[in-house]
N, CA, C and O atoms as a Tinker XYZ file with bonds, in Angstrom:
   500  protein
     1  N     10.052000   22.928000    6.445000    73     2
     2  CA    10.280000   24.257000    6.000000    64     1     3
     3  C     10.443000   24.185000    4.413000    63     2     4     5
     4  O     11.273000   23.457000    3.868000    81     3
     5  N      9.594000   24.987000    3.765000    73     3     6
     6  CA     9.731000   25.623000    2.569000    64     5     7
     7  C     10.773000   26.549000    1.843000    63     6     8     9
     8  O     10.609000   27.739000    2.115000    81     7
     9  N     11.799000   26.278000    0.989000    73     7    10
    10  CA    12.481000   27.293000    0.394000    64     9    11
    11  C     12.342000   27.539000   -0.769000    63    10    12    13
    12  O     12.351000   26.679000   -1.650000    81    11
    13  N     12.137000   29.174000   -1.014000    73    11    14
    14  CA    12.416000   29.382000   -2.458000    64    13    15
    15  C     13.354000   30.101000   -2.669000    63    14    16    17
    16  O     13.510000   31.175000   -2.089000    81    15
    17  N     14.306000   29.530000   -3.723000    73    15    18
    18  CA    15.356000   30.054000   -4.524000    64    17    19
    19  C     14.954000   31.288000   -5.659000    63    18    20    21
    20  O     14.285000   30.908000   -6.620000    81    19
    21  N     15.247000   32.424000   -5.611000    73    19    22
    22  CA    14.906000   33.249000   -6.807000    64    21    23
    23  C     16.265000   33.944000   -7.316000    63    22    24    25
    24  O     16.786000   34.839000   -6.651000    81    23
    25  N     16.818000   33.483000   -8.545000    73    23    26
    26  CA    17.747000   33.743000   -9.050000    64    25    27
    27  C     17.538000   33.909000  -10.545000    63    26    28    29
    28  O     16.956000   32.936000  -11.026000    81    27
    29  N     17.854000   34.887000  -11.443000    73    27    30
    30  CA    17.736000   34.668000  -13.067000    64    29    31
    31  C     18.556000   33.891000  -13.631000    63    30    32    33
    32  O     18.308000   33.429000  -14.745000    81    31
    33  N     20.047000   33.515000  -12.749000    73    31    34
    34  CA    20.928000   32.774000  -13.689000    64    33    35
    35  C     20.885000   31.392000  -13.245000    63    34    36    37
    36  O     21.275000   30.996000  -12.146000    81    35
    37  N     20.263000   30.507000  -14.402000    73    35    38
    38  CA    20.072000   29.154000  -14.250000    64    37    39
    39  C     20.946000   28.390000  -14.012000    63    38    40    41
    40  O     20.517000   27.302000  -13.627000    81    39
    41  N     22.504000   28.505000  -14.095000    73    39    42
    42  CA    23.507000   27.725000  -13.833000    64    41    43
    43  C     23.548000   28.140000  -11.879000    63    42    44    45
    44  O     23.885000   27.293000  -11.051000    81    43
    45  N     23.226000   29.252000  -11.595000    73    43    46
    46  CA    23.013000   29.168000  -10.205000    64    45    47
    47  C     22.105000   28.681000   -9.252000    63    46    48    49
    48  O     22.185000   28.285000   -8.089000    81    47
    49  N     21.047000   28.856000  -10.248000    73    47    50
    50  CA    19.695000   27.873000   -9.644000    64    49    51
    51  C     20.355000   26.411000   -9.164000    63    50    52    53
    52  O     20.630000   26.014000   -8.032000    81    51
    53  N     20.534000   25.628000  -10.749000    73    51    54
    54  CA    21.131000   24.347000  -10.745000    64    53    55
    55  C     22.176000   23.995000   -9.676000    63    54    56    57
    56  O     22.172000   22.997000   -8.954000    81    55
    57  N     23.118000   25.046000   -9.706000    73    55    58
    58  CA    24.153000   24.811000   -8.128000    64    57    59
    59  C     23.624000   24.613000   -6.929000    63    58    60    61
    60  O     23.926000   23.713000   -6.146000    81    59
    61  N     22.633000   25.665000   -6.744000    73    59    62
    62  CA    22.145000   25.886000   -5.585000    64    61    63
    63  C     21.223000   24.280000   -5.364000    63    62    64    65
    64  O     21.280000   23.548000   -4.376000    81    63
    65  N     20.628000   24.128000   -6.284000    73    63    66
    66  CA    19.486000   22.789000   -6.125000    64    65    67
    67  C     20.442000   21.458000   -6.125000    63    66    68    69
    68  O     20.228000   20.485000   -5.402000    81    67
    69  N     21.294000   21.544000   -6.850000    73    67    70
    70  CA    22.217000   20.160000   -6.835000    64    69    71
    71  C     23.131000   20.146000   -5.745000    63    70    72    73
    72  O     23.166000   19.072000   -5.146000    81    71
    73  N     23.833000   20.989000   -5.351000    73    71    74
    74  CA    25.111000   21.055000   -4.415000    64    73    75
    75  C     24.721000   21.284000   -3.047000    63    74    76    77
    76  O     25.639000   21.240000   -2.229000    81    75
    77  N     23.536000   21.524000   -2.611000    73    75    78
    78  CA    23.169000   21.958000   -1.189000    64    77    79
    79  C     22.343000   20.750000   -0.959000    63    78    80    81
    80  O     21.405000   20.324000   -1.633000    81    79
    81  N     22.903000   20.257000    0.187000    73    79    82
    82  CA    21.954000   18.891000    0.586000    64    81    83
    83  C     20.886000   19.903000    1.517000    63    82    84    85
    84  O     21.121000   20.181000    2.693000    81    83
    85  N     19.943000   20.286000    0.929000    73    83    86
    86  CA    18.861000   21.083000    1.856000    64    85    87
    87  C     18.117000   20.294000    2.678000    63    86    88    89
    88  O     17.575000   20.954000    3.566000    81    87
    89  N     17.875000   19.056000    2.716000    73    87    90
    90  CA    17.418000   18.352000    4.034000    64    89    91
    91  C     18.124000   18.207000    5.058000    63    90    92    93
    92  O     17.609000   17.933000    6.142000    81    91
    93  N     19.499000   18.374000    4.891000    73    91    94
    94  CA    20.227000   18.552000    6.207000    64    93    95
    95  C     19.916000   19.732000    6.737000    63    94    96    97
    96  O     19.832000   19.716000    7.965000    81    95
    97  N     19.664000   21.029000    6.069000    73    95    98
    98  CA    19.229000   22.015000    6.816000    64    97    99
    99  C     18.135000   22.512000    7.009000    63    98   100   101
   100  O     17.918000   23.717000    6.874000    81    99
   101  N     17.149000   21.536000    7.404000    73    99   102
   102  CA    15.902000   21.862000    7.897000    64   101   103
   103  C     14.706000   22.001000    6.506000    63   102   104   105
   104  O     13.554000   22.356000    6.757000    81   103
   105  N     15.130000   21.687000    5.092000    73   103   106
   106  CA    14.249000   22.307000    4.243000    64   105   107
   107  C     13.483000   20.876000    3.755000    63   106   108   109
   108  O     14.111000   19.827000    3.614000    81   107
   109  N     12.336000   20.974000    3.569000    73   107   110
   110  CA    11.430000   19.773000    3.219000    64   109   111
   111  C     11.309000   19.702000    1.600000    63   110   112   113
   112  O     11.153000   18.729000    0.863000    81   111
   113  N     11.448000   21.212000    1.290000    73   111   114
   114  CA    10.821000   21.345000   -0.079000    64   113   115
   115  C     11.636000   22.578000   -0.557000    63   114   116   117
   116  O     11.555000   23.621000    0.093000    81   115
   117  N     12.458000   22.501000   -1.721000    73   115   118
   118  CA    13.321000   23.491000   -2.430000    64   117   119
   119  C     12.321000   23.784000   -3.835000    63   118   120   121
   120  O     12.013000   22.889000   -4.623000    81   119
   121  N     11.907000   25.170000   -3.961000    73   119   122
   122  CA    11.200000   25.525000   -5.254000    64   121   123
   123  C     12.254000   26.574000   -6.078000    63   122   124   125
   124  O     12.920000   27.330000   -5.370000    81   123
   125  N     12.362000   26.618000   -6.999000    73   123   126
   126  CA    13.338000   27.285000   -8.176000    64   125   127
   127  C     12.744000   28.243000   -8.769000    63   126   128   129
   128  O     12.026000   27.807000   -9.669000    81   127
   129  N     12.710000   29.762000   -8.634000    73   127   130
   130  CA    12.242000   30.784000   -9.540000    64   129   131
   131  C     13.149000   31.294000  -10.239000    63   130   132   133
   132  O     14.180000   31.590000   -9.637000    81   131
   133  N     13.085000   31.553000  -11.643000    73   131   134
   134  CA    14.097000   31.954000  -12.405000    64   133   135
   135  C     13.801000   33.842000  -12.427000    63   134   136   137
   136  O     14.647000   34.641000  -12.829000    81   135
   137  N     12.749000   34.135000  -12.024000    73   135   138
   138  CA    12.175000   35.931000  -12.059000    64   137   139
   139  C     11.640000   36.048000  -10.559000    63   138   140   141
   140  O     11.521000   35.102000   -9.780000    81   139
   141  N     11.348000   37.349000  -10.309000    73   139   142
   142  CA    10.793000   37.560000   -9.569000    64   141   143
   143  C      8.912000   37.246000   -9.530000    63   142   144   145
   144  O      8.149000   36.827000   -8.660000    81   143
   145  N      8.725000   37.741000  -11.064000    73   143   146
   146  CA     7.145000   37.059000  -11.584000    64   145   147
   147  C      7.246000   35.581000  -11.190000    63   146   148   149
   148  O      6.508000   35.188000  -10.287000    81   147
   149  N      8.044000   34.769000  -11.751000    73   147   150
   150  CA     7.672000   33.254000  -11.287000    64   149   151
   151  C      7.731000   33.224000   -9.664000    63   150   152   153
   152  O      7.056000   32.309000   -9.195000    81   151
   153  N      8.261000   33.868000   -8.906000    73   151   154
   154  CA     8.570000   33.931000   -7.246000    64   153   155
   155  C      6.880000   34.128000   -6.971000    63   154   156   157
   156  O      6.277000   33.260000   -6.339000    81   155
   157  N      6.409000   34.939000   -7.323000    73   155   158
   158  CA     5.336000   35.682000   -6.908000    64   157   159
   159  C      4.052000   34.316000   -7.080000    63   158   160   161
   160  O      3.234000   34.038000   -6.203000    81   159
   161  N      4.170000   33.659000   -8.364000    73   159   162
   162  CA     3.447000   32.492000   -8.588000    64   161   163
   163  C      3.473000   31.276000   -7.469000    63   162   164   165
   164  O      2.583000   30.538000   -7.047000    81   163
   165  N      4.469000   31.357000   -7.261000    73   163   166
   166  CA     4.700000   30.304000   -6.290000    64   165   167
   167  C      4.296000   30.442000   -4.736000    63   166   168   169
   168  O      3.856000   29.592000   -3.961000    81   167
   169  N      4.669000   32.121000   -4.505000    73   167   170
   170  CA     4.041000   32.949000   -3.153000    64   169   171
   171  C      2.543000   32.401000   -3.103000    63   170   172   173
   172  O      2.070000   31.728000   -2.188000    81   171
   173  N      1.872000   32.828000   -4.290000    73   171   174
   174  CA     0.700000   32.863000   -4.460000    64   173   175
   175  C     -0.056000   31.382000   -4.366000    63   174   176   177
   176  O     -1.278000   31.389000   -4.225000    81   175
   177  N      0.646000   30.122000   -4.441000    73   175   178
   178  CA     0.088000   28.738000   -4.460000    64   177   179
   179  C      0.634000   27.994000   -3.093000    63   178   180   181
   180  O      0.065000   27.033000   -2.575000    81   179
   181  N      1.845000   28.616000   -2.601000    73   179   182
   182  CA     2.521000   27.623000   -1.629000    64   181   183
   183  C      2.560000   28.470000   -0.510000    63   182   184   185
   184  O      2.929000   29.582000   -0.887000    81   183
   185  N      2.342000   28.443000    0.702000    73   183   186
   186  CA     3.201000   28.967000    2.022000    64   185   187
   187  C      4.704000   28.527000    2.120000    63   186   188   189
   188  O      5.017000   27.414000    2.543000    81   187
   189  N      5.477000   29.322000    1.766000    73   187   190
   190  CA     6.913000   29.548000    1.901000    64   189   191
   191  C      7.379000   30.115000    2.910000    63   190   192   193
   192  O      6.876000   31.159000    3.325000    81   191
   193  N      8.497000   29.499000    3.535000    73   191   194
   194  CA     8.930000   29.613000    4.807000    64   193   195
   195  C     10.334000   30.979000    4.522000    63   194   196   197
   196  O     10.433000   32.105000    5.009000    81   195
   197  N     10.977000   30.443000    3.819000    73   195   198
   198  CA    12.275000   31.168000    3.447000    64   197   199
   199  C     12.405000   31.446000    2.016000    63   198   200   201
   200  O     12.232000   30.657000    1.087000    81   199
   201  N     12.729000   32.662000    1.975000    73   199   202
   202  CA    13.318000   33.004000    0.286000    64   201   203
   203  C     14.898000   33.120000    0.543000    63   202   204   205
   204  O     15.356000   33.457000    1.634000    81   203
   205  N     15.708000   32.796000   -0.611000    73   203   206
   206  CA    16.963000   32.664000   -0.677000    64   205   207
   207  C     16.965000   33.619000   -2.142000    63   206   208   209
   208  O     16.392000   33.091000   -3.095000    81   207
   209  N     17.469000   34.748000   -2.326000    73   207   210
   210  CA    17.054000   35.623000   -3.247000    64   209   211
   211  C     18.237000   36.588000   -3.673000    63   210   212   213
   212  O     18.991000   37.252000   -2.962000    81   211
   213  N     18.164000   36.451000   -5.173000    73   211   214
   214  CA    19.501000   37.029000   -5.783000    64   213   215
   215  C     18.870000   38.630000   -5.759000    63   214   216   217
   216  O     17.656000   38.832000   -5.737000    81   215
   217  N     19.847000   39.687000   -5.766000    73   215   218
   218  CA    19.448000   41.260000   -5.865000    64   217   219
   219  C     19.162000   41.576000   -7.630000    63   218   220   221
   220  O     18.057000   41.918000   -8.050000    81   219
   221  N     20.140000   41.423000   -8.341000    73   219   222
   222  CA    20.263000   41.962000   -9.433000    64   221   223
   223  C     19.569000   40.905000  -10.366000    63   222   224   225
   224  O     20.106000   39.843000  -10.679000    81   223
   225  N     18.359000   41.294000  -10.764000    73   223   226
   226  CA    17.587000   40.584000  -12.043000    64   225   227
   227  C     17.103000   41.277000  -12.755000    63   226   228   229
   228  O     16.873000   42.461000  -12.506000    81   227
   229  N     16.734000   40.479000  -14.211000    73   227   230
   230  CA    16.496000   42.001000  -15.353000    64   229   231
   231  C     15.356000   42.677000  -14.985000    63   230   232   233
   232  O     15.476000   43.902000  -14.989000    81   231
   233  N     14.098000   42.155000  -14.612000    73   231   234
   234  CA    12.535000   42.754000  -14.653000    64   233   235
   235  C     12.409000   43.381000  -13.310000    63   234   236   237
   236  O     11.572000   44.280000  -13.218000    81   235
   237  N     13.074000   43.074000  -12.287000    73   235   238
   238  CA    12.717000   43.749000  -11.340000    64   237   239
   239  C     13.892000   42.792000  -10.174000    63   238   240   241
   240  O     14.236000   41.610000  -10.175000    81   239
   241  N     14.277000   44.058000   -9.192000    73   239   242
   242  CA    15.684000   43.520000   -8.218000    64   241   243
   243  C     14.875000   42.521000   -7.234000    63   242   244   245
   244  O     13.646000   42.528000   -7.160000    81   243
   245  N     15.679000   41.698000   -6.521000    73   243   246
   246  CA    15.269000   40.990000   -5.416000    64   245   247
   247  C     14.836000   42.107000   -4.075000    63   246   248   249
   248  O     14.029000   41.796000   -3.199000    81   247
   249  N     15.387000   43.129000   -4.124000    73   247   250
   250  CA    15.181000   44.309000   -3.175000    64   249   251
   251  C     13.871000   44.682000   -3.338000    63   250   252   253
   252  O     13.218000   44.819000   -2.304000    81   251
   253  N     13.291000   44.894000   -4.470000    73   251   254
   254  CA    11.992000   45.370000   -4.988000    64   253   255
   255  C     11.007000   44.147000   -4.688000    63   254   256   257
   256  O      9.954000   44.309000   -4.072000    81   255
   257  N     11.432000   42.928000   -5.166000    73   255   258
   258  CA    10.509000   41.826000   -4.729000    64   257   259
   259  C     10.409000   41.513000   -3.444000    63   258   260   261
   260  O      9.290000   41.079000   -3.172000    81   259
   261  N     11.281000   41.572000   -2.379000    73   259   262
   262  CA    11.339000   41.357000   -0.968000    64   261   263
   263  C     10.355000   42.471000   -0.329000    63   262   264   265
   264  O      9.544000   42.230000    0.564000    81   263
   265  N     10.594000   43.922000   -1.028000    73   263   266
   266  CA     9.847000   44.781000   -0.541000    64   265   267
   267  C      8.158000   44.628000   -0.968000    63   266   268   269
   268  O      7.311000   45.288000   -0.366000    81   267
   269  N      7.865000   43.852000   -1.872000    73   267   270
   270  CA     6.685000   43.580000   -2.270000    64   269   271
   271  C      6.142000   42.342000   -1.451000    63   270   272   273
   272  O      4.915000   42.263000   -1.388000    81   271
   273  N      6.894000   41.353000   -0.807000    73   271   274
   274  CA     6.597000   40.386000    0.164000    64   273   275
   275  C      6.120000   40.905000    1.339000    63   274   276   277
   276  O      5.108000   40.476000    1.892000    81   275
   277  N      7.031000   42.124000    1.893000    73   275   278
   278  CA     6.506000   42.618000    3.135000    64   277   279
   279  C      5.225000   43.344000    2.932000    63   278   280   281
   280  O      4.240000   43.066000    3.616000    81   279
   281  N      5.203000   44.318000    1.960000    73   279   282
   282  CA     4.165000   44.901000    1.810000    64   281   283
   283  C      2.684000   44.433000    1.778000    63   282   284   285
   284  O      1.793000   45.182000    2.179000    81   283
   285  N      2.410000   43.104000    1.267000    73   283   286
   286  CA     1.801000   42.253000    1.045000    64   285   287
   287  C      1.565000   41.178000    2.138000    63   286   288   289
   288  O      0.764000   40.266000    1.934000    81   287
   289  N      2.280000   41.285000    3.331000    73   287   290
   290  CA     2.242000   40.335000    4.274000    64   289   291
   291  C      2.395000   38.947000    4.267000    63   290   292   293
   292  O      1.704000   38.161000    4.916000    81   291
   293  N      3.365000   38.648000    3.479000    73   291   294
   294  CA     3.785000   37.237000    3.257000    64   293   295
   295  C      4.582000   36.953000    4.504000    63   294   296   297
   296  O      5.428000   37.767000    4.875000    81   295
   297  N      4.389000   36.013000    5.064000    73   295   298
   298  CA     5.156000   35.536000    6.183000    64   297   299
   299  C      6.600000   34.721000    5.995000    63   298   300   301
   300  O      6.888000   33.760000    6.708000    81   299
   301  N      7.299000   35.130000    5.150000    73   299   302
   302  CA     8.451000   34.425000    5.048000    64   301   303
   303  C      9.706000   35.383000    5.520000    63   302   304   305
   304  O      9.683000   36.614000    5.496000    81   303
   305  N     10.895000   34.495000    5.990000    73   303   306
   306  CA    12.176000   35.129000    5.885000    64   305   307
   307  C     12.981000   35.274000    4.824000    63   306   308   309
   308  O     13.127000   34.334000    4.042000    81   307
   309  N     13.620000   36.471000    4.644000    73   307   310
   310  CA    14.483000   36.459000    3.312000    64   309   311
   311  C     16.075000   36.284000    3.796000    63   310   312   313
   312  O     16.425000   36.644000    4.920000    81   311
   313  N     16.986000   35.703000    2.849000    73   311   314
   314  CA    18.394000   35.844000    2.690000    64   313   315
   315  C     18.916000   36.153000    1.566000    63   314   316   317
   316  O     18.683000   35.378000    0.638000    81   315
   317  N     19.708000   37.273000    1.314000    73   315   318
   318  CA    19.984000   37.634000   -0.088000    64   317   319
   319  C     21.340000   37.047000   -0.071000    63   318   320   321
   320  O     22.225000   37.143000    0.779000    81   319
   321  N     21.296000   36.239000   -1.523000    73   319   322
   322  CA    22.623000   35.535000   -1.996000    64   321   323
   323  C     22.937000   36.374000   -3.187000    63   322   324   325
   324  O     22.150000   36.271000   -4.127000    81   323
   325  N     23.885000   37.135000   -3.305000    73   323   326
   326  CA    24.289000   38.159000   -4.218000    64   325   327
   327  C     25.644000   38.060000   -4.900000    63   326   328   329
   328  O     26.410000   37.261000   -4.361000    81   327
   329  N     26.164000   38.785000   -6.110000    73   327   330
   330  CA    27.385000   38.643000   -6.132000    64   329   331
   331  C     28.120000   39.976000   -6.103000    63   330   332   333
   332  O     29.257000   40.244000   -6.491000    81   331
   333  N     26.953000   40.935000   -5.404000    73   331   334
   334  CA    27.417000   42.414000   -5.270000    64   333   335
   335  C     27.271000   42.640000   -3.705000    63   334   336   337
   336  O     26.262000   42.609000   -3.001000    81   335
   337  N     28.465000   42.854000   -3.418000    73   335   338
   338  CA    28.910000   43.156000   -2.100000    64   337   339
   339  C     28.863000   44.721000   -1.553000    63   338   340   341
   340  O     29.649000   45.316000   -0.816000    81   339
   341  N     27.725000   45.127000   -2.152000    73   339   342
   342  CA    27.317000   46.742000   -2.238000    64   341   343
   343  C     27.122000   47.106000   -0.574000    63   342   344   345
   344  O     26.311000   46.364000   -0.019000    81   343
   345  N     27.650000   47.973000    0.150000    73   343   346
   346  CA    27.213000   48.291000    1.396000    64   345   347
   347  C     25.501000   49.029000    1.306000    63   346   348   349
   348  O     24.669000   49.073000    2.212000    81   347
   349  N     25.391000   49.510000   -0.010000    73   347   350
   350  CA    24.160000   50.288000    0.041000    64   349   351
   351  C     22.759000   49.109000   -0.259000    63   350   352   353
   352  O     21.586000   49.350000    0.026000    81   351
   353  N     23.182000   48.066000   -0.781000    73   351   354
   354  CA    22.188000   46.763000   -1.203000    64   353   355
   355  C     22.339000   46.525000    0.454000    63   354   356   357
   356  O     21.404000   46.974000    1.117000    81   355
   357  N     23.264000   45.961000    1.078000    73   355   358
   358  CA    23.101000   45.659000    2.330000    64   357   359
   359  C     22.187000   46.210000    3.270000    63   358   360   361
   360  O     21.322000   45.740000    4.009000    81   359
   361  N     22.672000   47.445000    3.006000    73   359   362
   362  CA    21.864000   48.349000    4.275000    64   361   363
   363  C     20.227000   48.536000    4.147000    63   362   364   365
   364  O     19.460000   48.895000    5.041000    81   363
   365  N     19.857000   48.132000    2.553000    73   363   366
   366  CA    18.343000   48.274000    2.136000    64   365   367
   367  C     17.812000   46.967000    2.557000    63   366   368   369
   368  O     16.724000   46.859000    3.122000    81   367
   369  N     18.536000   46.036000    2.297000    73   367   370
   370  CA    18.240000   44.565000    2.912000    64   369   371
   371  C     18.049000   44.277000    4.276000    63   370   372   373
   372  O     17.358000   43.279000    4.480000    81   371
   373  N     18.516000   44.941000    5.380000    73   371   374
   374  CA    18.770000   45.196000    6.503000    64   373   375
   375  C     17.274000   45.828000    7.016000    63   374   376   377
   376  O     16.715000   45.556000    8.079000    81   375
   377  N     16.876000   46.581000    6.149000    73   375   378
   378  CA    15.869000   47.788000    6.236000    64   377   379
   379  C     14.368000   46.730000    5.945000    63   378   380   381
   380  O     13.364000   46.700000    6.656000    81   379
   381  N     14.572000   46.105000    4.958000    73   379   382
   382  CA    13.485000   45.186000    4.591000    64   381   383
   383  C     13.424000   43.854000    5.405000    63   382   384   385
   384  O     12.655000   42.935000    5.121000    81   383
   385  N     14.383000   43.835000    6.532000    73   383   386
   386  CA    14.129000   42.848000    7.585000    64   385   387
   387  C     14.893000   41.311000    6.919000    63   386   388   389
   388  O     14.631000   40.162000    7.276000    81   387
   389  N     15.664000   41.653000    6.104000    73   387   390
   390  CA    16.261000   40.291000    5.845000    64   389   391
   391  C     17.211000   39.865000    6.655000    63   390   392   393
   392  O     17.930000   40.577000    7.355000    81   391
   393  N     17.228000   38.709000    6.571000    73   391   394
   394  CA    17.948000   37.844000    8.114000    64   393   395
   395  C     19.381000   37.456000    7.755000    63   394   396   397
   396  O     20.068000   37.025000    8.682000    81   395
   397  N     20.008000   37.560000    6.364000    73   395   398
   398  CA    21.427000   37.384000    6.323000    64   397   399
   399  C     21.473000   37.750000    4.575000    63   398   400   401
   400  O     20.544000   37.562000    3.790000    81   399
   401  N     22.752000   38.286000    4.272000    73   399   402
   402  CA    23.558000   38.729000    3.197000    64   401   403
   403  C     24.660000   37.957000    2.809000    63   402   404   405
   404  O     25.706000   38.180000    3.417000    81   403
   405  N     24.663000   37.174000    2.009000    73   403   406
   406  CA    25.675000   36.266000    1.533000    64   405   407
   407  C     26.065000   36.622000    0.254000    63   406   408   409
   408  O     25.230000   36.647000   -0.650000    81   407
   409  N     27.486000   36.962000    0.020000    73   407   410
   410  CA    28.182000   37.242000   -1.187000    64   409   411
   411  C     28.532000   35.929000   -1.749000    63   410   412   413
   412  O     29.090000   35.061000   -1.077000    81   411
   413  N     28.080000   35.730000   -3.448000    73   411   414
   414  CA    28.425000   34.619000   -3.919000    64   413   415
   415  C     29.377000   35.049000   -4.937000    63   414   416   417
   416  O     29.514000   36.145000   -5.482000    81   415
   417  N     30.056000   33.861000   -5.087000    73   415   418
   418  CA    30.042000   32.600000   -4.744000    64   417   419
   419  C     30.565000   32.169000   -3.432000    63   418   420   421
   420  O     31.676000   32.609000   -3.134000    81   419
   421  N     29.941000   31.352000   -2.554000    73   419   422
   422  CA    29.944000   30.984000   -1.154000    64   421   423
   423  C     30.227000   29.490000   -1.244000    63   422   424   425
   424  O     29.976000   29.102000   -2.385000    81   423
   425  N     30.600000   28.644000   -0.558000    73   423   426
   426  CA    30.739000   27.418000   -0.527000    64   425   427
   427  C     29.199000   26.933000    0.018000    63   426   428   429
   428  O     28.626000   27.640000    0.847000    81   427
   429  N     28.574000   25.714000   -0.483000    73   427   430
   430  CA    27.222000   25.271000   -0.121000    64   429   431
   431  C     27.181000   25.182000    0.918000    63   430   432   433
   432  O     26.038000   25.271000    1.365000    81   431
   433  N     28.435000   24.934000    2.075000    73   431   434
   434  CA    27.898000   24.385000    3.303000    64   433   435
   435  C     27.497000   25.780000    4.140000    63   434   436   437
   436  O     26.537000   25.670000    4.902000    81   435
   437  N     28.089000   26.947000    4.065000    73   435   438
   438  CA    27.973000   28.196000    4.222000    64   437   439
   439  C     26.403000   28.883000    3.824000    63   438   440   441
   440  O     25.835000   29.833000    4.363000    81   439
   441  N     26.008000   28.123000    2.814000    73   439   442
   442  CA    24.726000   29.060000    2.397000    64   441   443
   443  C     23.882000   28.107000    3.248000    63   442   444   445
   444  O     23.140000   28.667000    4.055000    81   443
   445  N     23.859000   26.655000    3.213000    73   443   446
   446  CA    23.418000   25.744000    3.976000    64   445   447
   447  C     22.982000   26.175000    5.462000    63   446   448   449
   448  O     21.947000   26.195000    6.128000    81   447
   449  N     24.098000   26.451000    5.590000    73   447   450
   450  CA    24.076000   26.773000    7.359000    64   449   451
   451  C     23.354000   28.406000    7.663000    63   450   452   453
   452  O     22.978000   28.787000    8.772000    81   451
   453  N     23.305000   28.968000    6.769000    73   451   454
   454  CA    22.414000   30.244000    6.807000    64   453   455
   455  C     20.975000   29.847000    6.862000    63   454   456   457
   456  O     20.224000   30.211000    7.767000    81   455
   457  N     20.641000   29.136000    5.926000    73   455   458
   458  CA    19.351000   28.828000    5.595000    64   457   459
   459  C     19.078000   28.106000    6.911000    63   458   460   461
   460  O     18.062000   28.494000    7.488000    81   459
   461  N     19.737000   27.190000    7.473000    73   459   462
   462  CA    19.351000   26.528000    8.751000    64   461   463
   463  C     19.322000   27.444000   10.113000    63   462   464   465
   464  O     18.793000   26.980000   11.124000    81   463
   465  N     19.817000   28.562000   10.115000    73   463   466
   466  CA    19.605000   29.282000   11.153000    64   465   467
   467  C     18.508000   29.955000   10.928000    63   466   468   469
   468  O     17.807000   30.216000   11.906000    81   467
   469  N     18.148000   30.336000    9.795000    73   467   470
   470  CA    16.874000   31.352000    9.749000    64   469   471
   471  C     15.646000   29.785000   10.037000    63   470   472   473
   472  O     14.860000   29.973000   10.966000    81   471
   473  N     15.557000   28.853000    9.546000    73   471   474
   474  CA    14.924000   27.845000    9.783000    64   473   475
   475  C     14.649000   27.586000   11.348000    63   474   476   477
   476  O     13.561000   27.796000   11.886000    81   475
   477  N     15.649000   27.161000   11.913000    73   475   478
   478  CA    15.707000   27.302000   13.395000    64   477   479
   479  C     15.148000   28.197000   14.037000    63   478   480   481
   480  O     14.264000   27.931000   14.852000    81   479
   481  N     15.594000   29.534000   13.770000    73   479   482
   482  CA    14.558000   30.641000   14.229000    64   481   483
   483  C     12.932000   30.666000   14.400000    63   482   484   485
   484  O     12.225000   30.908000   15.378000    81   483
   485  N     12.607000   30.292000   12.955000    73   483   486
   486  CA    11.152000   30.186000   12.478000    64   485   487
   487  C     10.582000   29.100000   13.377000    63   486   488   489
   488  O      9.432000   29.287000   13.776000    81   487
   489  N     11.246000   27.934000   13.775000    73   487   490
   490  CA    10.676000   26.803000   14.409000    64   489   491
   491  C     10.243000   27.293000   16.002000    63   490   492   493
   492  O      9.280000   26.981000   16.701000    81   491
   493  N     11.399000   28.199000   16.241000    73   491   494
   494  CA    11.272000   28.510000   17.891000    64   493   495
   495  C     10.198000   29.473000   17.806000    63   494   496   497
   496  O      9.655000   29.670000   18.893000    81   495
   497  N      9.673000   30.214000   16.712000    73   495   498
   498  CA     8.598000   31.128000   17.175000    64   497   499
   499  C      7.295000   30.827000   17.279000    63   498   500
   500  O      6.496000   31.673000   17.678000    81   499
């Protein structure tokens, strides 16, 4: 499984890349994008299975980015990882088919387990 992490905060990207043992959670490759534009480039080059995405980013929100993936037929599952526990965000995430909504900061194990659940669901399909 290929995971794409989209977050505009470099320390958060580094934390997720360094502190989560992705291979333990069924992830063979972890890609890092610091914006929705950078994430689009990955999607155009690589078949991504799971997107772990921030919501609030400067040029384009994670919600807008995931809406774009849905509208353009990308076969990815999304998990939002955000420091905004807003009901409105969560509600829109659900409408977009998001698989989970995690409020950050969260322990690396909790994030890994959420990704693992989605990875398992994809393998079963």
